[in-house]
Amino acid sequence: MKRICVIGLGDMGSGLAKNLIKAGFDVAGFDLSPDRLAAFEAMGGRPAASVAQAGDGAEAAFVMVMNGDQAKAVILGADGLAAHMAPGGSVLLTATIRPREAVEIGNAMDGTGIHLIDTPVSGGFPGAQGGTLTMMASAPDAIIAQARPAMEAVSATIHHIGTEPGMGQTVKACLQTLIGSIFSATFEASVLAAKAGVKGEHLFKVFSTSGAGCGCTNTALENIIDRKFANTGSGIGTMHKDLTISMDLAEELEVPMQMASTAMQIFHAGKSKYPDGDNWACTRVIEEIVGAELHR
């Protein structure tokens, strides 16, 4: 497998492309942004004028778009990947969408000769750029084996968690309920500390060396105390969207989700007030209510 394409060259997709190029693949790419295409070309990629052109003859295609409608359009449309990739190739659905949308895409791809690997990722901007993403892949063994060299170029950990479309997205939805809840609890704890007069550096040292310390807690708190609420590679719109997917799945399956629903509202407030901010901007909404800020 040598010829790859990446659809969507934003914070995440650009990282996929960079690491695929670094691994020696011939990588075509498409994005609606001319600036992103120019940056992609500068790193050694082949910019395409359309999804069809990017996918022409590709043996594997990474789809890193924002939502299910976009994924359906670039995979299933008349000028989509399924109609232009090399026979026997695989679409790697690395975007996070609703599980039922992944099922719909998989069903629609039956008979096209193109396979679907439902494999959302975790690790955010640092993981994408560093090639250390965690992948939650669902597809038959043989399909995973065929695409594994490309997957290993962008991921440090590949979990094969099923064979059917939708299973990868389901695991990702469960993961995001946990991450969103950890973030939200960290936001609240930081404001409680600020109101009580605790220094941010003291709080960070205690949290990071206790049982509560983890990548999610540490990253959130460090950005809060350094007052980095934008341009950290963790746009608030993505987590807001992911929690919406989690809550939608919980509604569908009739599972009560008290923590995730609270996190959803915290992120909704943050996105409403700071739509261009990062996840940590949710903290500012709570800080503004109580009139206290946490600094290092």
mmCIF file of C-alpha atoms in Angstrom:
data_model
loop_
_atom_site.group_PDB
_atom_site.id
_atom_site.type_symbol
_atom_site.label_atom_id
_atom_site.label_comp_id
_atom_site.label_asym_id
_atom_site.label_seq_id
_atom_site.Cartn_x
_atom_site.Cartn_y
_atom_site.Cartn_z
ATOM 1 C CA MET A 1 0.000 0.000 0.000
ATOM 2 C CA LYS A 2 1.582 3.250 -1.156
ATOM 3 C CA ARG A 3 -1.075 5.628 -2.420
ATOM 4 C CA ILE A 4 -3.092 7.358 0.308
ATOM 5 C CA CYS A 5 -5.399 10.351 0.489
ATOM 6 C CA VAL A 6 -6.545 12.536 3.366
ATOM 7 C CA ILE A 7 -9.840 14.418 3.218
ATOM 8 C CA GLY A 8 -9.895 17.303 5.686
ATOM 9 C CA LEU A 9 -6.568 18.991 6.426
ATOM 10 C CA GLY A 10 -7.331 20.911 9.614
ATOM 11 C CA ASP A 11 -5.614 20.476 12.978
ATOM 12 C CA MET A 12 -6.162 16.710 12.936
ATOM 13 C CA GLY A 13 -6.039 15.917 9.233
ATOM 14 C CA SER A 14 -2.850 17.887 8.682
ATOM 15 C CA GLY A 15 -1.193 15.730 11.343
ATOM 16 C CA LEU A 16 -2.372 12.552 9.642
ATOM 17 C CA ALA A 17 -1.011 13.808 6.338
ATOM 18 C CA LYS A 18 2.325 14.881 7.818
ATOM 19 C CA ASN A 19 2.984 11.500 9.381
ATOM 20 C CA LEU A 20 1.854 9.540 6.329
ATOM 21 C CA ILE A 21 4.242 11.564 4.175
ATOM 22 C CA LYS A 22 6.994 11.029 6.742
ATOM 23 C CA ALA A 23 6.372 7.274 6.539
ATOM 24 C CA GLY A 24 6.982 7.330 2.789
ATOM 25 C CA PHE A 25 3.436 7.180 1.428
ATOM 26 C CA ASP A 26 2.348 9.055 -1.684
ATOM 27 C CA VAL A 27 -0.306 11.302 -0.121
ATOM 28 C CA ALA A 28 -2.967 13.317 -1.927
ATOM 29 C CA GLY A 29 -5.217 15.641 0.043
ATOM 30 C CA PHE A 30 -8.277 17.817 -0.216
ATOM 31 C CA ASP A 31 -9.664 20.615 1.933
ATOM 32 C CA LEU A 32 -11.995 23.516 1.239
ATOM 33 C CA SER A 33 -9.379 25.947 2.606
ATOM 34 C CA PRO A 34 -6.755 27.146 0.090
ATOM 35 C CA ASP A 35 -4.406 27.970 2.995
ATOM 36 C CA ARG A 36 -4.602 24.420 4.320
ATOM 37 C CA LEU A 37 -3.965 23.006 0.853
ATOM 38 C CA ALA A 38 -0.933 25.269 0.488
ATOM 39 C CA ALA A 39 0.441 24.111 3.849
ATOM 40 C CA PHE A 40 -0.176 20.500 2.816
ATOM 41 C CA GLU A 41 1.733 21.003 -0.424
ATOM 42 C CA ALA A 42 4.607 22.611 1.480
ATOM 43 C CA MET A 43 4.985 19.478 3.606
ATOM 44 C CA GLY A 44 5.269 17.299 0.500
ATOM 45 C CA GLY A 45 1.671 16.343 -0.217
ATOM 46 C CA ARG A 46 -0.217 16.441 -3.513
ATOM 47 C CA PRO A 47 -3.088 18.939 -3.233
ATOM 48 C CA ALA A 48 -6.238 17.960 -5.107
ATOM 49 C CA ALA A 49 -8.974 20.138 -6.557
ATOM 50 C CA SER A 50 -11.744 17.799 -5.362
ATOM 51 C CA VAL A 51 -12.467 14.736 -3.267
ATOM 52 C CA ALA A 52 -12.690 12.698 -6.463
ATOM 53 C CA GLN A 53 -9.247 13.816 -7.601
ATOM 54 C CA ALA A 54 -7.725 13.102 -4.180
ATOM 55 C CA GLY A 55 -9.293 9.654 -4.059
ATOM 56 C CA ASP A 56 -8.483 8.683 -7.636
ATOM 57 C CA GLY A 57 -6.612 5.369 -7.407
ATOM 58 C CA ALA A 58 -6.039 5.657 -3.649
ATOM 59 C CA GLU A 59 -5.622 2.394 -1.762
ATOM 60 C CA ALA A 60 -6.606 3.993 1.549
ATOM 61 C CA ALA A 61 -8.387 7.234 2.416
ATOM 62 C CA PHE A 62 -8.478 8.961 5.786
ATOM 63 C CA VAL A 63 -11.648 10.987 6.330
ATOM 64 C CA MET A 64 -11.201 13.692 8.987
ATOM 65 C CA VAL A 65 -14.231 15.929 8.594
ATOM 66 C CA MET A 66 -16.447 17.484 11.258
ATOM 67 C CA ASN A 67 -19.757 15.632 11.115
ATOM 68 C CA GLY A 68 -21.757 12.778 9.660
ATOM 69 C CA ASP A 69 -23.284 14.742 6.803
ATOM 70 C CA GLN A 70 -19.838 15.747 5.607
ATOM 71 C CA ALA A 71 -18.578 12.177 5.949
ATOM 72 C CA LYS A 72 -21.488 10.868 3.880
ATOM 73 C CA ALA A 73 -20.888 13.480 1.190
ATOM 74 C CA VAL A 74 -17.164 12.810 0.763
ATOM 75 C CA ILE A 75 -17.537 9.019 0.906
ATOM 76 C CA LEU A 76 -20.848 8.326 -0.829
ATOM 77 C CA GLY A 77 -21.408 11.316 -3.121
ATOM 78 C CA ALA A 78 -21.243 11.062 -6.904
ATOM 79 C CA ASP A 79 -17.739 12.506 -6.704
ATOM 80 C CA GLY A 80 -16.989 10.712 -3.443
ATOM 81 C CA LEU A 81 -14.296 8.287 -2.422
ATOM 82 C CA ALA A 82 -16.287 5.081 -2.924
ATOM 83 C CA ALA A 83 -16.642 5.882 -6.616
ATOM 84 C CA HIS A 84 -13.009 6.772 -7.278
ATOM 85 C CA MET A 85 -10.680 4.751 -5.059
ATOM 86 C CA ALA A 86 -8.717 1.735 -6.215
ATOM 87 C CA PRO A 87 -10.787 -1.493 -6.071
ATOM 88 C CA GLY A 88 -10.313 -3.232 -2.733
ATOM 89 C CA GLY A 89 -9.226 -0.026 -1.024
ATOM 90 C CA SER A 90 -10.362 1.108 2.422
ATOM 91 C CA VAL A 91 -11.903 4.283 3.752
ATOM 92 C CA LEU A 92 -10.662 4.965 7.283
ATOM 93 C CA LEU A 93 -13.387 6.958 9.011
ATOM 94 C CA THR A 94 -11.245 8.775 11.568
ATOM 95 C CA ALA A 95 -13.793 11.548 12.098
ATOM 96 C CA THR A 96 -16.100 11.317 15.104
ATOM 97 C CA ILE A 97 -19.738 10.976 14.027
ATOM 98 C CA ARG A 98 -22.881 9.295 15.338
ATOM 99 C CA PRO A 99 -22.631 5.495 15.451
ATOM 100 C CA ARG A 100 -25.801 5.111 13.404
ATOM 101 C CA GLU A 101 -24.301 7.372 10.716
ATOM 102 C CA ALA A 102 -21.275 5.088 10.469
ATOM 103 C CA VAL A 103 -23.661 2.138 10.110
ATOM 104 C CA GLU A 104 -25.504 3.969 7.319
ATOM 105 C CA ILE A 105 -22.239 4.679 5.508
ATOM 106 C CA GLY A 106 -21.108 1.071 5.861
ATOM 107 C CA ASN A 107 -24.398 -0.271 4.532
ATOM 108 C CA ALA A 108 -24.296 2.126 1.587
ATOM 109 C CA MET A 109 -20.777 0.985 0.715
ATOM 110 C CA ASP A 110 -21.815 -2.657 0.359
ATOM 111 C CA GLY A 111 -21.205 -3.757 -3.207
ATOM 112 C CA THR A 112 -18.868 -0.864 -4.076
ATOM 113 C CA GLY A 113 -15.697 -2.920 -3.716
ATOM 114 C CA ILE A 114 -14.413 -0.377 -1.185
ATOM 115 C CA HIS A 115 -14.164 -1.278 2.503
ATOM 116 C CA LEU A 116 -14.953 0.842 5.561
ATOM 117 C CA ILE A 117 -12.805 0.899 8.685
ATOM 118 C CA ASP A 118 -14.752 2.696 11.395
ATOM 119 C CA THR A 119 -11.833 4.077 13.413
ATOM 120 C CA PRO A 120 -12.303 7.335 15.307
ATOM 121 C CA VAL A 121 -9.212 8.577 17.111
ATOM 122 C CA SER A 122 -8.216 10.096 20.434
ATOM 123 C CA GLY A 123 -5.214 12.228 21.274
ATOM 124 C CA GLY A 124 -6.201 15.609 19.917
ATOM 125 C CA PHE A 125 -3.903 17.991 18.120
ATOM 126 C CA PRO A 126 -0.687 16.816 19.854
ATOM 127 C CA GLY A 127 -1.461 13.187 19.054
ATOM 128 C CA ALA A 128 -2.298 13.920 15.432
ATOM 129 C CA GLN A 129 0.784 16.014 14.845
ATOM 130 C CA GLY A 130 3.048 13.623 16.753
ATOM 131 C CA GLY A 131 1.714 10.445 15.152
ATOM 132 C CA THR A 132 0.696 9.057 18.540
ATOM 133 C CA LEU A 133 -3.077 8.858 18.201
ATOM 134 C CA THR A 134 -5.129 6.078 19.732
ATOM 135 C CA MET A 135 -7.364 4.390 17.148
ATOM 136 C CA MET A 136 -10.591 2.507 17.914
ATOM 137 C CA ALA A 137 -10.900 0.389 14.787
ATOM 138 C CA SER A 138 -13.824 -1.761 13.729
ATOM 139 C CA ALA A 139 -13.550 -3.856 10.561
ATOM 140 C CA PRO A 140 -12.811 -7.491 9.635
ATOM 141 C CA ASP A 141 -9.313 -8.752 10.467
ATOM 142 C CA ALA A 142 -8.141 -8.915 6.863
ATOM 143 C CA ILE A 143 -9.176 -5.323 6.169
ATOM 144 C CA ILE A 144 -7.379 -4.066 9.261
ATOM 145 C CA ALA A 145 -4.269 -6.038 8.304
ATOM 146 C CA GLN A 146 -4.244 -4.519 4.834
ATOM 147 C CA ALA A 147 -4.485 -0.951 6.174
ATOM 148 C CA ARG A 148 -2.267 -1.455 9.224
ATOM 149 C CA PRO A 149 0.921 0.091 7.707
ATOM 150 C CA ALA A 150 -0.942 3.356 7.090
ATOM 151 C CA MET A 151 -2.631 3.190 10.494
ATOM 152 C CA GLU A 152 0.692 2.652 12.250
ATOM 153 C CA ALA A 153 2.069 5.766 10.562
ATOM 154 C CA VAL A 154 -0.411 7.950 12.461
ATOM 155 C CA SER A 155 -1.083 5.953 15.631
ATOM 156 C CA ALA A 156 0.870 4.670 18.613
ATOM 157 C CA THR A 157 -1.981 2.430 19.768
ATOM 158 C CA ILE A 158 -4.462 0.577 17.557
ATOM 159 C CA HIS A 159 -7.356 -1.128 19.323
ATOM 160 C CA HIS A 160 -9.270 -3.606 17.153
ATOM 161 C CA ILE A 161 -12.598 -3.437 18.959
ATOM 162 C CA GLY A 162 -15.043 -4.987 16.503
ATOM 163 C CA THR A 163 -15.852 -5.900 12.931
ATOM 164 C CA GLU A 164 -18.989 -3.882 12.173
ATOM 165 C CA PRO A 165 -19.419 -0.196 11.260
ATOM 166 C CA GLY A 166 -20.568 1.889 14.202
ATOM 167 C CA MET A 167 -18.676 0.015 16.900
ATOM 168 C CA GLY A 168 -15.649 2.308 16.720
ATOM 169 C CA GLN A 169 -17.910 5.357 16.997
ATOM 170 C CA THR A 170 -19.745 3.795 19.942
ATOM 171 C CA VAL A 171 -16.510 3.301 21.886
ATOM 172 C CA LYS A 172 -15.478 6.881 21.045
ATOM 173 C CA ALA A 173 -18.823 8.186 22.350
ATOM 174 C CA CYS A 174 -18.240 6.357 25.638
ATOM 175 C CA LEU A 175 -14.725 7.765 25.842
ATOM 176 C CA GLN A 176 -15.904 11.326 25.259
ATOM 177 C CA THR A 177 -18.479 11.098 28.062
ATOM 178 C CA LEU A 178 -15.591 10.385 30.412
ATOM 179 C CA ILE A 179 -13.182 12.982 29.021
ATOM 180 C CA GLY A 180 -15.868 15.671 28.929
ATOM 181 C CA SER A 181 -16.826 14.918 32.522
ATOM 182 C CA ILE A 182 -13.194 15.036 33.717
ATOM 183 C CA PHE A 183 -12.668 18.345 31.947
ATOM 184 C CA SER A 184 -15.834 19.824 33.439
ATOM 185 C CA ALA A 185 -14.971 18.744 36.981
ATOM 186 C CA THR A 186 -11.529 20.303 36.535
ATOM 187 C CA PHE A 187 -13.072 23.576 35.384
ATOM 188 C CA GLU A 188 -15.274 23.716 38.473
ATOM 189 C CA ALA A 189 -12.494 22.725 40.873
ATOM 190 C CA SER A 190 -10.223 25.422 39.480
ATOM 191 C CA VAL A 191 -12.839 28.116 40.065
ATOM 192 C CA LEU A 192 -13.518 26.854 43.581
ATOM 193 C CA ALA A 193 -9.781 27.159 44.275
ATOM 194 C CA ALA A 194 -9.653 30.639 42.746
ATOM 195 C CA LYS A 195 -12.528 31.872 44.873
ATOM 196 C CA ALA A 196 -10.854 30.447 47.990
ATOM 197 C CA GLY A 197 -7.551 32.175 47.196
ATOM 198 C CA VAL A 198 -5.508 29.086 46.269
ATOM 199 C CA LYS A 199 -2.598 29.570 43.881
ATOM 200 C CA GLY A 200 -2.898 27.752 40.592
ATOM 201 C CA GLU A 201 0.614 26.314 40.802
ATOM 202 C CA HIS A 202 -0.172 24.729 44.173
ATOM 203 C CA LEU A 203 -3.375 23.219 42.848
ATOM 204 C CA PHE A 204 -1.601 21.847 39.777
ATOM 205 C CA LYS A 205 1.159 20.211 41.820
ATOM 206 C CA VAL A 206 -1.346 18.514 44.112
ATOM 207 C CA PHE A 207 -3.690 17.379 41.330
ATOM 208 C CA SER A 208 -0.909 16.085 39.073
ATOM 209 C CA THR A 209 0.719 14.009 41.825
ATOM 210 C CA SER A 210 -2.514 12.589 43.236
ATOM 211 C CA GLY A 211 -4.889 9.879 42.128
ATOM 212 C CA ALA A 212 -6.809 12.569 40.205
ATOM 213 C CA GLY A 213 -3.807 13.337 38.047
ATOM 214 C CA CYS A 214 -4.124 12.241 34.438
ATOM 215 C CA GLY A 215 -3.563 13.665 30.999
ATOM 216 C CA CYS A 216 -7.038 15.206 30.857
ATOM 217 C CA THR A 217 -6.860 16.854 34.290
ATOM 218 C CA ASN A 218 -3.285 18.041 33.928
ATOM 219 C CA THR A 219 -3.757 19.502 30.446
ATOM 220 C CA ALA A 220 -6.950 21.307 31.388
ATOM 221 C CA LEU A 221 -5.590 22.765 34.622
ATOM 222 C CA GLU A 222 -2.273 23.830 33.107
ATOM 223 C CA ASN A 223 -4.046 25.735 30.338
ATOM 224 C CA ILE A 224 -6.368 27.355 32.880
ATOM 225 C CA ILE A 225 -3.635 28.607 35.210
ATOM 226 C CA ASP A 226 -1.586 29.847 32.244
ATOM 227 C CA ARG A 227 -4.745 31.550 30.893
ATOM 228 C CA LYS A 228 -4.501 29.799 27.534
ATOM 229 C CA PHE A 229 -8.079 29.717 26.332
ATOM 230 C CA ALA A 230 -7.548 29.673 22.565
ATOM 231 C CA ASN A 231 -5.175 28.286 19.930
ATOM 232 C CA THR A 232 -4.120 25.231 21.945
ATOM 233 C CA GLY A 233 -5.442 22.803 19.329
ATOM 234 C CA SER A 234 -8.532 21.810 21.344
ATOM 235 C CA GLY A 235 -11.401 23.830 19.902
ATOM 236 C CA ILE A 236 -14.493 23.878 22.081
ATOM 237 C CA GLY A 237 -16.748 23.064 19.138
ATOM 238 C CA THR A 238 -15.293 19.577 18.771
ATOM 239 C CA MET A 239 -15.921 18.440 22.351
ATOM 240 C CA HIS A 240 -19.339 20.100 22.299
ATOM 241 C CA LYS A 241 -20.175 18.098 19.175
ATOM 242 C CA ASP A 242 -18.796 14.885 20.647
ATOM 243 C CA LEU A 243 -20.853 15.237 23.829
ATOM 244 C CA THR A 244 -23.919 15.844 21.681
ATOM 245 C CA ILE A 245 -23.195 12.498 20.010
ATOM 246 C CA SER A 246 -22.786 10.794 23.402
ATOM 247 C CA MET A 247 -26.078 12.195 24.670
ATOM 248 C CA ASP A 248 -27.829 11.240 21.443
ATOM 249 C CA LEU A 249 -26.620 7.643 21.814
ATOM 250 C CA ALA A 250 -27.701 7.591 25.457
ATOM 251 C CA GLU A 251 -31.160 8.787 24.450
ATOM 252 C CA GLU A 252 -31.362 6.132 21.764
ATOM 253 C CA LEU A 253 -30.365 3.381 24.210
ATOM 254 C CA GLU A 254 -32.307 4.838 27.168
ATOM 255 C CA VAL A 255 -29.243 5.112 29.397
ATOM 256 C CA PRO A 256 -29.277 7.803 32.141
ATOM 257 C CA MET A 257 -26.204 10.035 31.861
ATOM 258 C CA GLN A 258 -26.187 12.549 34.695
ATOM 259 C CA MET A 259 -22.482 13.407 34.572
ATOM 260 C CA ALA A 260 -22.310 13.628 30.801
ATOM 261 C CA SER A 261 -25.462 15.752 30.643
ATOM 262 C CA THR A 262 -23.964 18.214 33.134
ATOM 263 C CA ALA A 263 -20.742 18.327 31.132
ATOM 264 C CA MET A 264 -22.812 18.913 28.004
ATOM 265 C CA GLN A 265 -24.409 21.989 29.590
ATOM 266 C CA ILE A 266 -21.055 23.338 30.772
ATOM 267 C CA PHE A 267 -19.680 23.008 27.254
ATOM 268 C CA HIS A 268 -22.847 24.487 25.814
ATOM 269 C CA ALA A 269 -22.403 27.555 28.011
ATOM 270 C CA GLY A 270 -18.739 27.814 27.056
ATOM 271 C CA LYS A 271 -19.424 27.491 23.350
ATOM 272 C CA SER A 272 -22.240 30.044 23.517
ATOM 273 C CA LYS A 273 -19.990 32.635 25.190
ATOM 274 C CA TYR A 274 -16.674 31.750 23.531
ATOM 275 C CA PRO A 275 -17.469 29.994 20.240
ATOM 276 C CA ASP A 276 -13.920 30.445 18.937
ATOM 277 C CA GLY A 277 -12.251 29.397 22.183
ATOM 278 C CA ASP A 278 -10.823 26.084 23.294
ATOM 279 C CA ASN A 279 -12.269 23.637 25.817
ATOM 280 C CA TRP A 280 -10.754 25.508 28.747
ATOM 281 C CA ALA A 281 -12.785 28.615 27.884
ATOM 282 C CA CYS A 282 -15.679 26.970 29.747
ATOM 283 C CA THR A 283 -13.801 27.902 32.917
ATOM 284 C CA ARG A 284 -14.085 31.593 32.084
ATOM 285 C CA VAL A 285 -17.882 31.382 32.133
ATOM 286 C CA ILE A 286 -17.818 29.993 35.686
ATOM 287 C CA GLU A 287 -15.114 32.476 36.733
ATOM 288 C CA GLU A 288 -17.236 35.354 35.497
ATOM 289 C CA ILE A 289 -20.171 34.161 37.594
ATOM 290 C CA VAL A 290 -18.163 34.117 40.843
ATOM 291 C CA GLY A 291 -15.748 36.934 40.093
ATOM 292 C CA ALA A 292 -12.483 35.044 40.563
ATOM 293 C CA GLU A 293 -9.743 33.789 38.251
ATOM 294 C CA LEU A 294 -7.115 31.111 38.795
ATOM 295 C CA HIS A 295 -3.580 32.112 37.818
ATOM 296 C CA ARG A 296 -0.348 30.216 38.154
#
